[in-house]
Amino acid sequence: MKKSLLVVANWKLHPQTLKEAQTLLSSYELPRGMSVAVCPPALFLQPLRKAHKGRIVFGGQNVFFEKEGPYTGELSAGMLKDAGASYVLVGHAERRALGEGDDVIARKVGAAARAGLTAILCVGERERDEHGFYLNHLKGQLEKGLAEITPLLLKNIVIAYEPIWAIGAPSAVAITPRDLQETTLYLRKILHSMYKDKGLLVPVLYGGSVTSENASSFVGTGEVNGLLVGRESLKGKSFNALLDILTHA
Ligand code: PGA
């Protein structure tokens, strides 16, 4: 197995009850040496974290950029930490689609990292064009999203490359490992231009229609440091198969 692979399970708005969430979590079987972070709905974070006796760590799916104040409906990085989160997804395409822009995302990434959470900054193009304009788009998302991240805070950053066209799509639509490799190299190049050698230490994950069939080619040929998994993480059996396959990747 590749060293220190990170698999992040993004449960999104599932499951509907804490009991179902507990059942799903207890169906996970972690192979040795694999790091898994589960991002459940925020309400389930604390009870899942408290009851869990294994090596799984937890994350939020969103965070607010202020620490406290008159912000109805928001959750701070400190609250997520207190509930047992060590990671938080920021700028997921589904949140961007609800109107979250790069400025807000940058503030969220900054707030999370300063609070000691690891911010998983999600970037990804809506479509690929033959002129490569999507690469500029990715560069912009990365540079803007990391605007508040000093070299010292970089240890609290993970990048998740999730092309929007591959999220929630049939697995046949997922990116090819070669295209992923090119994009991963490109993202690392941008990180290097921003932070020099330190930038190369930032883990880059891939997400978008990951299954046990394509997972190992993404970490192999695709050269990512791990995966962000949506639907396949909602079925214990499929998720365990995916983790198991990665131990041979
Ligand atoms: P998917 O979702 O695995 O269901 O495509 C991935 C994500 O949105 O993080």
mmCIF file of C-alpha atoms in Angstrom, residues 6-224:
data_model
loop_
_atom_site.group_PDB
_atom_site.id
_atom_site.type_symbol
_atom_site.label_atom_id
_atom_site.label_comp_id
_atom_site.label_asym_id
_atom_site.label_seq_id
_atom_site.Cartn_x
_atom_site.Cartn_y
_atom_site.Cartn_z
ATOM 1 C CA LEU A 6 -6.317 9.199 3.294
ATOM 2 C CA VAL A 7 -9.878 8.194 2.434
ATOM 3 C CA VAL A 8 -12.590 10.705 3.296
ATOM 4 C CA ALA A 9 -16.200 9.569 3.423
ATOM 5 C CA ASN A 10 -18.596 12.401 2.604
ATOM 6 C CA TRP A 11 -22.009 11.296 3.815
ATOM 7 C CA LYS A 12 -23.673 14.528 2.621
ATOM 8 C CA LEU A 13 -27.347 14.642 3.776
ATOM 9 C CA HIS A 14 -27.419 10.963 4.772
ATOM 10 C CA PRO A 15 -28.445 8.951 6.686
ATOM 11 C CA GLN A 16 -31.661 10.273 8.189
ATOM 12 C CA THR A 17 -31.294 9.109 11.790
ATOM 13 C CA LEU A 18 -28.488 8.756 14.317
ATOM 14 C CA LYS A 19 -29.293 5.078 14.657
ATOM 15 C CA GLU A 20 -28.731 4.541 10.922
ATOM 16 C CA ALA A 21 -25.528 6.585 11.132
ATOM 17 C CA GLN A 22 -24.275 4.371 13.971
ATOM 18 C CA THR A 23 -25.116 1.232 12.017
ATOM 19 C CA LEU A 24 -23.294 2.527 8.941
ATOM 20 C CA LEU A 25 -20.220 3.517 10.919
ATOM 21 C CA SER A 26 -20.044 0.201 12.723
ATOM 22 C CA SER A 27 -20.165 -1.621 9.370
ATOM 23 C CA TYR A 28 -16.847 -0.042 8.349
ATOM 24 C CA GLU A 29 -13.770 -2.257 8.585
ATOM 25 C CA LEU A 30 -10.500 -0.397 8.437
ATOM 26 C CA PRO A 31 -7.517 -2.223 6.979
ATOM 27 C CA ARG A 32 -4.320 -1.663 8.878
ATOM 28 C CA GLY A 33 -2.422 1.499 7.954
ATOM 29 C CA MET A 34 -5.390 3.160 6.265
ATOM 30 C CA SER A 35 -6.544 6.589 7.450
ATOM 31 C CA VAL A 36 -10.268 7.175 7.153
ATOM 32 C CA ALA A 37 -12.104 10.367 7.972
ATOM 33 C CA VAL A 38 -15.901 10.275 8.087
ATOM 34 C CA CYS A 39 -17.820 13.493 7.475
ATOM 35 C CA PRO A 40 -21.354 12.873 8.706
ATOM 36 C CA PRO A 41 -24.110 15.477 9.069
ATOM 37 C CA ALA A 42 -22.840 17.803 11.836
ATOM 38 C CA LEU A 43 -25.585 16.777 14.242
ATOM 39 C CA PHE A 44 -24.228 13.217 14.334
ATOM 40 C CA LEU A 45 -20.582 14.182 14.858
ATOM 41 C CA GLN A 46 -20.435 14.184 18.621
ATOM 42 C CA PRO A 47 -22.420 10.996 19.339
ATOM 43 C CA LEU A 48 -20.549 9.072 16.630
ATOM 44 C CA ARG A 49 -17.197 10.326 17.852
ATOM 45 C CA LYS A 50 -18.004 9.508 21.468
ATOM 46 C CA ALA A 51 -19.159 5.977 20.755
ATOM 47 C CA HIS A 52 -16.405 5.120 18.277
ATOM 48 C CA LYS A 53 -13.612 2.974 19.706
ATOM 49 C CA GLY A 54 -11.576 2.496 16.521
ATOM 50 C CA ARG A 55 -9.178 4.548 14.425
ATOM 51 C CA ILE A 56 -11.693 6.458 12.326
ATOM 52 C CA VAL A 57 -11.452 10.227 12.620
ATOM 53 C CA PHE A 58 -14.227 12.681 11.892
ATOM 54 C CA GLY A 59 -14.884 15.813 9.922
ATOM 55 C CA GLY A 60 -17.518 18.421 9.223
ATOM 56 C CA GLN A 61 -18.993 19.106 5.796
ATOM 57 C CA ASN A 62 -18.986 22.877 6.194
ATOM 58 C CA VAL A 63 -17.864 25.554 8.659
ATOM 59 C CA PHE A 64 -18.485 29.241 9.256
ATOM 60 C CA PHE A 65 -15.630 31.752 9.221
ATOM 61 C CA GLU A 66 -16.493 33.658 12.408
ATOM 62 C CA LYS A 67 -15.811 32.280 15.867
ATOM 63 C CA GLU A 68 -19.090 33.451 17.409
ATOM 64 C CA GLY A 69 -21.761 36.105 17.158
ATOM 65 C CA PRO A 70 -25.132 36.817 15.597
ATOM 66 C CA TYR A 71 -24.931 34.260 12.760
ATOM 67 C CA THR A 72 -28.106 32.201 12.796
ATOM 68 C CA GLY A 73 -27.681 28.644 11.659
ATOM 69 C CA GLU A 74 -23.901 28.625 11.477
ATOM 70 C CA LEU A 75 -21.289 26.381 13.137
ATOM 71 C CA SER A 76 -17.803 27.598 14.045
ATOM 72 C CA ALA A 77 -14.556 25.711 13.625
ATOM 73 C CA GLY A 78 -14.214 25.648 17.416
ATOM 74 C CA MET A 79 -17.624 24.001 17.772
ATOM 75 C CA LEU A 80 -16.754 21.360 15.179
ATOM 76 C CA LYS A 81 -13.520 20.650 17.020
ATOM 77 C CA ASP A 82 -15.307 20.421 20.318
ATOM 78 C CA ALA A 83 -17.749 17.940 18.754
ATOM 79 C CA GLY A 84 -14.835 15.722 17.749
ATOM 80 C CA ALA A 85 -13.978 16.839 14.223
ATOM 81 C CA SER A 86 -10.395 16.964 13.052
ATOM 82 C CA TYR A 87 -11.206 17.706 9.400
ATOM 83 C CA VAL A 88 -13.700 19.877 7.572
ATOM 84 C CA LEU A 89 -14.692 19.996 3.926
ATOM 85 C CA VAL A 90 -14.667 23.511 2.516
ATOM 86 C CA GLY A 91 -15.900 24.688 -0.861
ATOM 87 C CA HIS A 92 -17.485 21.427 -1.946
ATOM 88 C CA ALA A 93 -19.115 21.841 -5.371
ATOM 89 C CA GLU A 94 -22.537 21.324 -3.810
ATOM 90 C CA ARG A 95 -21.936 24.288 -1.499
ATOM 91 C CA ARG A 96 -20.510 26.400 -4.303
ATOM 92 C CA ALA A 97 -23.693 25.606 -6.243
ATOM 93 C CA LEU A 98 -25.662 27.125 -3.346
ATOM 94 C CA GLY A 99 -23.821 30.395 -3.870
ATOM 95 C CA GLU A 100 -20.609 30.043 -1.855
ATOM 96 C CA GLY A 101 -17.890 32.012 -3.617
ATOM 97 C CA ASP A 102 -14.089 31.962 -3.436
ATOM 98 C CA ASP A 103 -13.920 34.854 -0.933
ATOM 99 C CA VAL A 104 -16.142 33.129 1.583
ATOM 100 C CA ILE A 105 -14.362 29.837 0.975
ATOM 101 C CA ALA A 106 -10.981 31.488 1.641
ATOM 102 C CA ARG A 107 -12.252 32.816 4.972
ATOM 103 C CA LYS A 108 -13.629 29.404 5.913
ATOM 104 C CA VAL A 109 -10.381 27.651 5.016
ATOM 105 C CA GLY A 110 -8.467 30.236 7.062
ATOM 106 C CA ALA A 111 -10.766 29.965 10.086
ATOM 107 C CA ALA A 112 -10.655 26.169 10.048
ATOM 108 C CA ALA A 113 -6.873 25.968 9.725
ATOM 109 C CA ARG A 114 -6.276 28.582 12.432
ATOM 110 C CA ALA A 115 -8.552 26.641 14.777
ATOM 111 C CA GLY A 116 -6.417 23.543 14.238
ATOM 112 C CA LEU A 117 -8.797 21.660 11.968
ATOM 113 C CA THR A 118 -7.491 20.265 8.699
ATOM 114 C CA ALA A 119 -9.406 22.066 5.960
ATOM 115 C CA ILE A 120 -10.097 19.948 2.879
ATOM 116 C CA LEU A 121 -10.361 22.588 0.160
ATOM 117 C CA CYS A 122 -12.424 21.224 -2.732
ATOM 118 C CA VAL A 123 -11.704 22.477 -6.234
ATOM 119 C CA GLY A 124 -12.946 21.308 -9.606
ATOM 120 C CA GLU A 125 -14.036 22.444 -13.040
ATOM 121 C CA ARG A 126 -17.586 22.274 -14.371
ATOM 122 C CA GLU A 127 -16.375 20.966 -17.717
ATOM 123 C CA ARG A 128 -13.156 20.365 -19.605
ATOM 124 C CA ASP A 129 -12.422 22.328 -22.751
ATOM 125 C CA GLU A 130 -9.856 21.543 -25.398
ATOM 126 C CA HIS A 131 -8.043 24.865 -24.862
ATOM 127 C CA GLY A 132 -7.299 24.053 -21.236
ATOM 128 C CA PHE A 133 -9.212 27.030 -19.791
ATOM 129 C CA TYR A 134 -10.333 24.722 -16.998
ATOM 130 C CA LEU A 135 -6.749 24.698 -15.746
ATOM 131 C CA ASN A 136 -6.880 28.458 -15.169
ATOM 132 C CA HIS A 137 -10.131 27.925 -13.335
ATOM 133 C CA LEU A 138 -8.480 25.381 -11.047
ATOM 134 C CA LYS A 139 -5.514 27.692 -10.485
ATOM 135 C CA GLY A 140 -7.875 30.516 -9.519
ATOM 136 C CA GLN A 141 -9.830 28.330 -7.098
ATOM 137 C CA LEU A 142 -6.649 27.117 -5.470
ATOM 138 C CA GLU A 143 -4.980 30.520 -5.156
ATOM 139 C CA LYS A 144 -8.124 32.273 -3.940
ATOM 140 C CA GLY A 145 -9.139 29.461 -1.603
ATOM 141 C CA LEU A 146 -5.725 29.470 0.083
ATOM 142 C CA ALA A 147 -5.503 33.267 0.366
ATOM 143 C CA GLU A 148 -5.347 33.197 4.187
ATOM 144 C CA ILE A 149 -3.033 30.207 4.416
ATOM 145 C CA THR A 150 0.502 31.099 5.467
ATOM 146 C CA PRO A 151 3.302 28.539 5.071
ATOM 147 C CA LEU A 152 2.938 27.797 8.787
ATOM 148 C CA LEU A 153 -0.737 26.868 8.377
ATOM 149 C CA LEU A 154 -0.128 24.704 5.344
ATOM 150 C CA LYS A 155 0.121 21.562 7.483
ATOM 151 C CA ASN A 156 -3.639 22.004 8.112
ATOM 152 C CA ILE A 157 -4.536 21.855 4.422
ATOM 153 C CA VAL A 158 -5.628 19.029 2.133
ATOM 154 C CA ILE A 159 -6.743 19.654 -1.456
ATOM 155 C CA ALA A 160 -9.562 17.594 -2.932
ATOM 156 C CA TYR A 161 -9.790 17.714 -6.693
ATOM 157 C CA GLU A 162 -13.382 16.964 -7.626
ATOM 158 C CA PRO A 163 -14.403 17.716 -11.222
ATOM 159 C CA ILE A 164 -18.068 18.710 -11.019
ATOM 160 C CA TRP A 165 -18.938 16.599 -14.053
ATOM 161 C CA ALA A 166 -17.745 13.483 -12.216
ATOM 162 C CA ILE A 167 -19.558 14.039 -8.902
ATOM 163 C CA GLY A 168 -22.617 11.834 -8.497
ATOM 164 C CA ALA A 169 -22.142 10.543 -12.050
ATOM 165 C CA PRO A 170 -22.106 6.899 -13.174
ATOM 166 C CA SER A 171 -18.643 5.484 -12.455
ATOM 167 C CA ALA A 172 -18.010 5.155 -16.207
ATOM 168 C CA VAL A 173 -17.986 8.966 -16.286
ATOM 169 C CA ALA A 174 -15.204 9.283 -13.668
ATOM 170 C CA ILE A 175 -11.944 10.785 -14.830
ATOM 171 C CA THR A 176 -9.350 8.580 -16.526
ATOM 172 C CA PRO A 177 -6.302 7.854 -14.364
ATOM 173 C CA ARG A 178 -4.034 9.557 -16.968
ATOM 174 C CA ASP A 179 -6.097 12.740 -16.982
ATOM 175 C CA LEU A 180 -6.102 12.646 -13.214
ATOM 176 C CA GLN A 181 -2.323 12.270 -13.142
ATOM 177 C CA GLU A 182 -1.952 15.355 -15.353
ATOM 178 C CA THR A 183 -4.291 17.379 -13.179
ATOM 179 C CA THR A 184 -2.646 16.227 -9.949
ATOM 180 C CA LEU A 185 0.743 17.295 -11.298
ATOM 181 C CA TYR A 186 -0.716 20.625 -12.357
ATOM 182 C CA LEU A 187 -2.216 21.255 -8.900
ATOM 183 C CA ARG A 188 1.097 20.350 -7.254
ATOM 184 C CA LYS A 189 2.850 22.778 -9.604
ATOM 185 C CA ILE A 190 0.550 25.586 -8.469
ATOM 186 C CA LEU A 191 1.082 24.629 -4.823
ATOM 187 C CA HIS A 192 4.830 24.697 -5.441
ATOM 188 C CA SER A 193 4.653 28.120 -7.048
ATOM 189 C CA MET A 194 2.734 29.378 -4.003
ATOM 190 C CA TYR A 195 4.681 27.714 -1.190
ATOM 191 C CA LYS A 196 7.862 26.320 -2.756
ATOM 192 C CA ASP A 197 8.809 22.841 -1.492
ATOM 193 C CA LYS A 198 6.359 23.014 1.405
ATOM 194 C CA GLY A 199 3.570 23.100 -1.162
ATOM 195 C CA LEU A 200 4.537 19.640 -2.355
ATOM 196 C CA LEU A 201 3.754 18.198 1.073
ATOM 197 C CA VAL A 202 0.069 19.116 0.792
ATOM 198 C CA PRO A 203 -1.951 15.934 0.189
ATOM 199 C CA VAL A 204 -4.054 15.980 -2.981
ATOM 200 C CA LEU A 205 -7.160 13.769 -3.021
ATOM 201 C CA TYR A 206 -9.477 12.863 -5.879
ATOM 202 C CA GLY A 207 -13.261 12.707 -5.628
ATOM 203 C CA GLY A 208 -16.081 12.068 -8.082
ATOM 204 C CA SER A 209 -17.688 8.669 -8.714
ATOM 205 C CA VAL A 210 -15.001 6.719 -6.891
ATOM 206 C CA THR A 211 -15.793 3.001 -6.629
ATOM 207 C CA SER A 212 -13.853 -0.126 -5.744
ATOM 208 C CA GLU A 213 -13.346 -0.631 -9.493
ATOM 209 C CA ASN A 214 -11.545 2.625 -10.197
ATOM 210 C CA ALA A 215 -10.067 3.503 -6.761
ATOM 211 C CA SER A 216 -6.698 1.812 -7.112
ATOM 212 C CA SER A 217 -5.972 3.337 -10.538
ATOM 213 C CA PHE A 218 -6.594 6.796 -9.087
ATOM 214 C CA VAL A 219 -4.052 6.366 -6.311
ATOM 215 C CA GLY A 220 -1.719 4.423 -8.622
ATOM 216 C CA THR A 221 -1.575 6.046 -12.056
ATOM 217 C CA GLY A 222 -3.499 9.117 -10.873
ATOM 218 C CA GLU A 223 -0.876 9.734 -8.170
ATOM 219 C CA VAL A 224 -3.242 11.191 -5.595
#
